[in-house]
Short mmCIF file of C-alpha atoms in Angstrom, two decimals:
data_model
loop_
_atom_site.label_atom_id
_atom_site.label_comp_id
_atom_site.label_asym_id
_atom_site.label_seq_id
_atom_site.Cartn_x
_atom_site.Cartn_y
_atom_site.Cartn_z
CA UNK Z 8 31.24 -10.55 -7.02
CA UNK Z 9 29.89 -10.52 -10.21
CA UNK Z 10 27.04 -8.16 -10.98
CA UNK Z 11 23.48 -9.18 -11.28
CA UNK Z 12 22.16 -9.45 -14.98
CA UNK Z 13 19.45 -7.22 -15.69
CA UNK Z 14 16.19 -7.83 -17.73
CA UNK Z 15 16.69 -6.41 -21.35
CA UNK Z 16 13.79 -5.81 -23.82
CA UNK Z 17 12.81 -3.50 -27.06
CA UNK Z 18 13.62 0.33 -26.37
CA UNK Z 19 10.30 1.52 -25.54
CA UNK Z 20 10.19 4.57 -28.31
CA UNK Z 21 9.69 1.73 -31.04
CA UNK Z 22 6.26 0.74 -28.84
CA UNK Z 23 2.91 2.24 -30.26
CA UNK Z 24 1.38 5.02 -28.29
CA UNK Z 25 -1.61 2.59 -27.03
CA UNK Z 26 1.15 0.17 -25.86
CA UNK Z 27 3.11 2.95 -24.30
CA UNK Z 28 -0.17 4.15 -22.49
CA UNK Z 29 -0.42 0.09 -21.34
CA UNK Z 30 2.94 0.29 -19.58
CA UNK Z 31 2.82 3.31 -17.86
CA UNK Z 32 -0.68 1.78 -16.39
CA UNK Z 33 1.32 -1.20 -15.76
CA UNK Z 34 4.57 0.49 -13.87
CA UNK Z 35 2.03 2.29 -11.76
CA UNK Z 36 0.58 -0.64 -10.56
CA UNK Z 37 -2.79 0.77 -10.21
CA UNK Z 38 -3.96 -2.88 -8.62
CA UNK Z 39 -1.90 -1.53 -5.08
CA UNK Z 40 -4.34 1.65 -4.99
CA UNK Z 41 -6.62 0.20 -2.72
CA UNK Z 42 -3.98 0.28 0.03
CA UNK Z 43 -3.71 4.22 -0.82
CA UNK Z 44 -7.40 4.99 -1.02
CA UNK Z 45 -9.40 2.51 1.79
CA UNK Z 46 -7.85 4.24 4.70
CA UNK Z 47 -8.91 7.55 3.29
CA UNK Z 48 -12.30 6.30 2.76
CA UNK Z 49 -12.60 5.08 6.43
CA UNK Z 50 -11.27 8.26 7.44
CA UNK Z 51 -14.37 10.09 5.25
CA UNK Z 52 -16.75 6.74 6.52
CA UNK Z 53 -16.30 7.73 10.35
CA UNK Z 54 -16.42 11.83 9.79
CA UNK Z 55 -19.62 11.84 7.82
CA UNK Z 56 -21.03 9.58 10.66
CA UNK Z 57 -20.41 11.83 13.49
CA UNK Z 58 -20.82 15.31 11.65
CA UNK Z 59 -23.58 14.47 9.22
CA UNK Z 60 -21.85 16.46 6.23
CA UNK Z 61 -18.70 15.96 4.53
CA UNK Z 62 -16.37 18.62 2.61
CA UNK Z 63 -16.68 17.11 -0.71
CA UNK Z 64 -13.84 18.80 -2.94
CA UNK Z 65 -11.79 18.40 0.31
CA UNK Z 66 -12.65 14.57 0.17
CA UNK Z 67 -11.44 14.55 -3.30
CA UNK Z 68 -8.72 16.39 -2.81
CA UNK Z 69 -7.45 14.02 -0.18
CA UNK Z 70 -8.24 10.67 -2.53
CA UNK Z 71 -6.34 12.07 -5.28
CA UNK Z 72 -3.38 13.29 -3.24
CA UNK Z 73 -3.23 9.54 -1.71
CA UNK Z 74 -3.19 8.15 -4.84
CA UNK Z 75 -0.74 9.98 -5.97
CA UNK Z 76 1.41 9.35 -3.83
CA UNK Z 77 1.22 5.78 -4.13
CA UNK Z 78 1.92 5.71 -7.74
CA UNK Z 79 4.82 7.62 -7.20
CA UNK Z 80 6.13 5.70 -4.69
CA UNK Z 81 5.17 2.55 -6.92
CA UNK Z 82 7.19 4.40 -9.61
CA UNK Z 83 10.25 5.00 -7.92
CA UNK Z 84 10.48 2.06 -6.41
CA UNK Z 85 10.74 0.26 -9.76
CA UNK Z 86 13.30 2.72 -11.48
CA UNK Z 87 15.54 2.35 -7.81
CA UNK Z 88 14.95 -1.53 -6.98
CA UNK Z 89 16.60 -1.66 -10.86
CA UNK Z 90 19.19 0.22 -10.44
CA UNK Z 91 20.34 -1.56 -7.27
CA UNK Z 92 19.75 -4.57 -8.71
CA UNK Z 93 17.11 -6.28 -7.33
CA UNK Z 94 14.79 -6.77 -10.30
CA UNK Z 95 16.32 -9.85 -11.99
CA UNK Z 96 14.95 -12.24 -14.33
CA UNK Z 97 14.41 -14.49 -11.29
CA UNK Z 98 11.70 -11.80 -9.93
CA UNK Z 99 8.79 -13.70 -8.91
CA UNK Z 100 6.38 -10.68 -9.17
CA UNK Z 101 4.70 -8.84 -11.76
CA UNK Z 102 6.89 -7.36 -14.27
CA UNK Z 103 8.68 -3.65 -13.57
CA UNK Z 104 8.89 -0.88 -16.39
CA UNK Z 105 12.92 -0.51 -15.84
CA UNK Z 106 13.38 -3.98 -15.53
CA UNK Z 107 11.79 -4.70 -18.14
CA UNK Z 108 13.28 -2.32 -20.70
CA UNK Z 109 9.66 -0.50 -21.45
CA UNK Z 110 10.86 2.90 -20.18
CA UNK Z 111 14.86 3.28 -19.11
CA UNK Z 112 15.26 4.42 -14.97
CA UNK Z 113 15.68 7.90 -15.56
CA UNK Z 114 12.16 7.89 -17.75
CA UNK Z 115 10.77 6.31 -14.35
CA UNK Z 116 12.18 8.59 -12.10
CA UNK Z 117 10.82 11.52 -14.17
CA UNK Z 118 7.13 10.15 -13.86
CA UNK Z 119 7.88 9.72 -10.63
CA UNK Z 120 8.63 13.07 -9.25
CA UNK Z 121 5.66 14.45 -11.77
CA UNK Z 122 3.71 12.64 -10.10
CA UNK Z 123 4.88 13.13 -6.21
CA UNK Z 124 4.75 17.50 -7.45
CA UNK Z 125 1.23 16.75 -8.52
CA UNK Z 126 0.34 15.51 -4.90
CA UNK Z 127 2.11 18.00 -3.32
CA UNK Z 128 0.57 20.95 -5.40
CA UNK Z 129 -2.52 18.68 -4.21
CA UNK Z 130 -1.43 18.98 -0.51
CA UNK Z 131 -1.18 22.92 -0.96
CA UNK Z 132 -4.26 22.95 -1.32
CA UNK Z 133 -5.35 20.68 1.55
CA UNK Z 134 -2.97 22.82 3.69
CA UNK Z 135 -5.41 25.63 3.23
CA UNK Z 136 -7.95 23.61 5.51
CA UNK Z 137 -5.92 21.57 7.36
CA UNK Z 138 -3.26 24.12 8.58
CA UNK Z 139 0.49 23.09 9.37
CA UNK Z 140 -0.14 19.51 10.47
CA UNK Z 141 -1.85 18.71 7.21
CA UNK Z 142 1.64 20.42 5.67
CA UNK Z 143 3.77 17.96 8.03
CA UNK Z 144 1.92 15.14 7.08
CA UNK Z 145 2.13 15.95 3.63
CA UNK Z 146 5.90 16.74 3.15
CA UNK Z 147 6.40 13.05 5.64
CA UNK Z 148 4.13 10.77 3.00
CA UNK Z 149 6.08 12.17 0.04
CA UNK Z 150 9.41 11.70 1.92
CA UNK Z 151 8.74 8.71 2.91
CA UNK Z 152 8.27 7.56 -0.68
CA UNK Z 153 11.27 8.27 -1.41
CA UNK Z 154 13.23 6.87 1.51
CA UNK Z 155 11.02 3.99 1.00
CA UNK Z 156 13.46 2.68 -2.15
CA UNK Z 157 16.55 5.28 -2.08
CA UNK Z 158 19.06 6.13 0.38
CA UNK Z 159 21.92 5.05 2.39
CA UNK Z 160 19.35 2.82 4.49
CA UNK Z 161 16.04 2.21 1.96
CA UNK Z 162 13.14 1.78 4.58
CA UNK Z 163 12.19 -1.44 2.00
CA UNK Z 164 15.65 -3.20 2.44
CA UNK Z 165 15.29 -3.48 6.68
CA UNK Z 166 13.07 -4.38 8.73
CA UNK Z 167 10.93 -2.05 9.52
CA UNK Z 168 8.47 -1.42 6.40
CA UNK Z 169 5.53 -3.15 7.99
CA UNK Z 170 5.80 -0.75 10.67
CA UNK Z 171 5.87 2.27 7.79
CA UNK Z 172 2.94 0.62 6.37
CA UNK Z 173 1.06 1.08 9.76
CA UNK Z 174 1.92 4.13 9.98
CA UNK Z 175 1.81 5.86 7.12
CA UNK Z 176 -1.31 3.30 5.15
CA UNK Z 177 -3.36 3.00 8.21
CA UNK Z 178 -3.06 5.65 11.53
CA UNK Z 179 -1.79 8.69 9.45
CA UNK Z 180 -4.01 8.36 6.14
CA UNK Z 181 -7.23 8.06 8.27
CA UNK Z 182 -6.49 10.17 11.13
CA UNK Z 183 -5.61 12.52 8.42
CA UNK Z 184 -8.36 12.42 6.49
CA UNK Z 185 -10.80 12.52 9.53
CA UNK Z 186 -8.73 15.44 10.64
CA UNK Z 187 -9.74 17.48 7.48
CA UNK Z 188 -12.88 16.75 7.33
CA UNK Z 189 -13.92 17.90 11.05
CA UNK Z 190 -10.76 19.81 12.33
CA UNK Z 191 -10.14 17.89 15.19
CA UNK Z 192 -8.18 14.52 15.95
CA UNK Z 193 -10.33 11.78 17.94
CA UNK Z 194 -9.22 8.70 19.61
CA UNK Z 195 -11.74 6.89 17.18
CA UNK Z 196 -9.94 7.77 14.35
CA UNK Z 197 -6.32 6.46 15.46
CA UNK Z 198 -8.22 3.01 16.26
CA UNK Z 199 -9.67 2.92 12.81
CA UNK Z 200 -6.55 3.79 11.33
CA UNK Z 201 -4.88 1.10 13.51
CA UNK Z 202 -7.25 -1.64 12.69
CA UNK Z 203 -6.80 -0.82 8.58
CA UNK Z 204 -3.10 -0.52 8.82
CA UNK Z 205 -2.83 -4.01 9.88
CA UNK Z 206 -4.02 -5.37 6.59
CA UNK Z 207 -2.16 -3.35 4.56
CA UNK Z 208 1.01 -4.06 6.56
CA UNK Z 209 -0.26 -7.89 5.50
CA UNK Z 210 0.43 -6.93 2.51
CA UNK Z 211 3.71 -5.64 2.40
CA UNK Z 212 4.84 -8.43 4.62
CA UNK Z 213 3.18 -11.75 1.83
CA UNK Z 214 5.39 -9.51 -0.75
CA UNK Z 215 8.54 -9.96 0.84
CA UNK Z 216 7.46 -13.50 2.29
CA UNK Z 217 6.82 -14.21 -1.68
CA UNK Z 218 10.38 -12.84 -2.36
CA UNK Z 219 12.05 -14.08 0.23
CA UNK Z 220 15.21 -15.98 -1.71
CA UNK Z 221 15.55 -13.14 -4.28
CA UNK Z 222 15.64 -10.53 -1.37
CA UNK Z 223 18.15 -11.88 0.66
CA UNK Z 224 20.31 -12.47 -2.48
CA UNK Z 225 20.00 -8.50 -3.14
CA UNK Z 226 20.58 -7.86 0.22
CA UNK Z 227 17.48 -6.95 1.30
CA UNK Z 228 16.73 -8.27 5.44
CA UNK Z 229 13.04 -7.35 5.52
CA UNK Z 230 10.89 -8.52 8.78
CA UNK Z 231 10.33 -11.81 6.87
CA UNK Z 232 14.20 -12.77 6.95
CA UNK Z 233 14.21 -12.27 10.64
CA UNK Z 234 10.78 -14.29 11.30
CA UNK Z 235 11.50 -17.02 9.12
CA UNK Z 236 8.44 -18.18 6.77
CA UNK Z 237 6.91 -20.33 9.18
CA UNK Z 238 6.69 -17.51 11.55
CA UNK Z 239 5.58 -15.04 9.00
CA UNK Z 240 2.78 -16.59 7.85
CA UNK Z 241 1.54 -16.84 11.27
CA UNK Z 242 2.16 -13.02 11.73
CA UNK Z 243 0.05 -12.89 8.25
CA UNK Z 244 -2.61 -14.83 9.99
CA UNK Z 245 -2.54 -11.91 13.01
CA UNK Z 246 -2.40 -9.11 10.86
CA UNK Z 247 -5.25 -10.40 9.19
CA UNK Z 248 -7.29 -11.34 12.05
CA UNK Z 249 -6.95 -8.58 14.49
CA UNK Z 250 -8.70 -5.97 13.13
CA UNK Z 251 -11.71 -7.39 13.69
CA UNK Z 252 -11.41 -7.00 18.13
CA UNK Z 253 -9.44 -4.21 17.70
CA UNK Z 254 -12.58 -2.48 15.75
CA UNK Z 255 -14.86 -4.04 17.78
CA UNK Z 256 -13.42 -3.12 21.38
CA UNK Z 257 -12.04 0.28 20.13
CA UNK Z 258 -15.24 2.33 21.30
CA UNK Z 259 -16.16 3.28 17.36
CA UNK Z 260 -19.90 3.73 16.90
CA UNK Z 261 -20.15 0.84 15.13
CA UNK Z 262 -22.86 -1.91 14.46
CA UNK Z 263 -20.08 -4.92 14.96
CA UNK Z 264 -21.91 -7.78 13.28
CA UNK Z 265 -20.43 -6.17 9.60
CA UNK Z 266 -17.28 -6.65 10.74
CA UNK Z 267 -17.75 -10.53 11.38
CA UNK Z 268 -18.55 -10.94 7.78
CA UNK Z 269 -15.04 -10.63 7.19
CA UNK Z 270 -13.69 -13.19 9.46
CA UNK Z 271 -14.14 -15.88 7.00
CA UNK Z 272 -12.40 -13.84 3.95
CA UNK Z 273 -9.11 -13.69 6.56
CA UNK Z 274 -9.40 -17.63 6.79
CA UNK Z 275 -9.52 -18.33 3.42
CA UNK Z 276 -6.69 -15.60 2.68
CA UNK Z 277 -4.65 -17.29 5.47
CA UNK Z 278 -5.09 -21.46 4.85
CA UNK Z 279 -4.57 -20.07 0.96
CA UNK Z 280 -0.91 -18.49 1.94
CA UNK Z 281 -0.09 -22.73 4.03
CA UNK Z 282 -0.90 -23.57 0.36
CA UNK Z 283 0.21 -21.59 -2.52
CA UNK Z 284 4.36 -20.17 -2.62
CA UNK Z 285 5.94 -18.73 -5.22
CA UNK Z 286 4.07 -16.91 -8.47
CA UNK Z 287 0.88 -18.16 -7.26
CA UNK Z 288 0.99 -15.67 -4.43
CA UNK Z 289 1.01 -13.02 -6.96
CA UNK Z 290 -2.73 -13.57 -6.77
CA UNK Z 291 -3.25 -13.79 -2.84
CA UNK Z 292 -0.96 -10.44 -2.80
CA UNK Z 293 -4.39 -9.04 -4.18
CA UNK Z 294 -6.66 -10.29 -2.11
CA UNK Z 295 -5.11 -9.49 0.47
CA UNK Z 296 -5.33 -5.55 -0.74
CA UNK Z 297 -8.90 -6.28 -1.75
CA UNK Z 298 -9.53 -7.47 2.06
CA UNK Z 299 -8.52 -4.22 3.61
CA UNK Z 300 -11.01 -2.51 0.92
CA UNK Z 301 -13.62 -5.01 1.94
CA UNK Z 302 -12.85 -4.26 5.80
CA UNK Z 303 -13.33 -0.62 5.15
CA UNK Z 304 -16.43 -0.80 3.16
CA UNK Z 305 -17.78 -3.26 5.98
CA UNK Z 306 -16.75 -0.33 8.38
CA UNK Z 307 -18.61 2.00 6.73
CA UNK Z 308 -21.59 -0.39 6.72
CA UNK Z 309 -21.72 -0.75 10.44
CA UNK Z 310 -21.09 2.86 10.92
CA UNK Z 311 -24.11 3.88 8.79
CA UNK Z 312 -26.89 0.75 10.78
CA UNK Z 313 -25.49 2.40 13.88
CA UNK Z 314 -26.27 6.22 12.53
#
């Protein structure tokens, strides 16, 4: 089989610092942070409601750790989806720093694991409060960003990364969070991280719905190949849609009219995805991240009417 030609552009040392700066922004992908940071703010949202206070360089802490971690999971999942491969010049997304020649995969790599120490050096700290599950946690995210692109059996190549999204972007991040914040684990939390992990798996799952041709040529059999398109968008639709009960029924002490303000956004997000296919879901990808932040922040809302 013949190999799969790569994207070539300028070496990036003849680039101008300021354009340098711009593509290092740009291979972080700093418009996928809201996946990273909303379930941390829910986590803060439901804590200061039922404790009154909140640990504020512990909050911090926490965001900045989370972030971290997704830019260096966005990071190394450019420099390894390159050298597998899958970033050709028929990529429908935004471009990639390897890909595109900015920075070479090694360069990548290197930001990469600078960034992952700096959340773990982070965590350390965090660990101080939180104790050995906050370590666990900790040492699982950053693991799992790695093992999200790399290994014998990348968790981004199967089946299974909506489920790692759930996990990991919705019940783990908040319960998390909540857990450092009050020292305890409620059932609360695990709902709210539930409900906000269904968005983001939304996401993941309109990315490989929007790749779906140049996946399966790479290899890749992600939850959409087995659906089938028509299928997945009506899982979209679900994923979308469900938080709303699940928020409303989960025994949170929550005002739940909020929450039906964002019933309409998830209609509009879903008749758009019947409609649009190809590069113009590069823009829906968004709003559907910006829907989980405006779930969260409609959380919070109904948290503080019912306080």
């Amino acid at each position: 089989m013949e190999s799969t030609p790569r994207i070539s552009a300028p070496a990036s040392g003849a680039s101008p610092p300021r354009e340098r700066l711009r593509r290092w922004i740009e291979a972080a992908r700093p418009r996928t942070l809201p996946l990273a940071l909303s379930p941390v703010l829910a986590g803060l949202f439901l804590a200061v409601a039922q404790n009154g206070r909140l640990a504020f360089f512990t909050a911090l802490a926490t965001l900045l750790a989370a972030a971290g971690i997704q830019i260096g999971t966005n990071l190394h999942n450019d420099a390894a989806d390159f050298e597998r491969g899958t970033d050709t010049a028929d990529r429908l997304g935004p471009p990639r720093a390897a890909a595109q020649g900015w920075f070479s995969a090694a360069q990548v790599k290197r930001a990469a694991h600078l960034v992952f120490l700096t959340s773990f050096l982070l965590g350390l700290l965090l660990v101080v409060r939180g104790g050995w599950p906050i370590l666990v946690l900790g040492v699982a995210a950053i693991a799992s960003g790695y093992a999200y692109t790399s290994g014998p059996k990348p968790i981004a190549y199967g089946p299974y990364g909506e489920l790692f999204v759930l996990l990991f972007f919705g019940i783990a991040a908040v319960g998390g969070t909540y857990y450092l914040q009050t020292l305890t684990l409620s059932g609360q939390a695990i709902v709210l991280g539930l409900a906000l992990g269904l968005p983001a798996a939304a996401v993941l799952l309109l990315n490989n719905y929007r790749d779906f041709d140049t996946d399966r040529i790479a290899g890749r059999r992600t939850l959409c190949h087995l659906l089938g398109r028509p299928n997945a968008r009506l899982v979209y639709a679900l994923l979308l849609l469900s938080p709303v009960p699940v928020l409303l029924v989960g025994g949170l002490p929550v005002r739940g009219w909020p929450l039906l303000l964002a019933l309409p956004l998830a209609l509009l997000l879903i008749r758009q995805l019947w409609r649009r296919e190809g590069r113009a879901l590069n823009r829906l990808l968004a709003r559907t991240g910006q829907y989980q932040l405006v779930l969260t922040f409609l959380v919070g809302l109904g948290l503080l009417l019912r306080a």
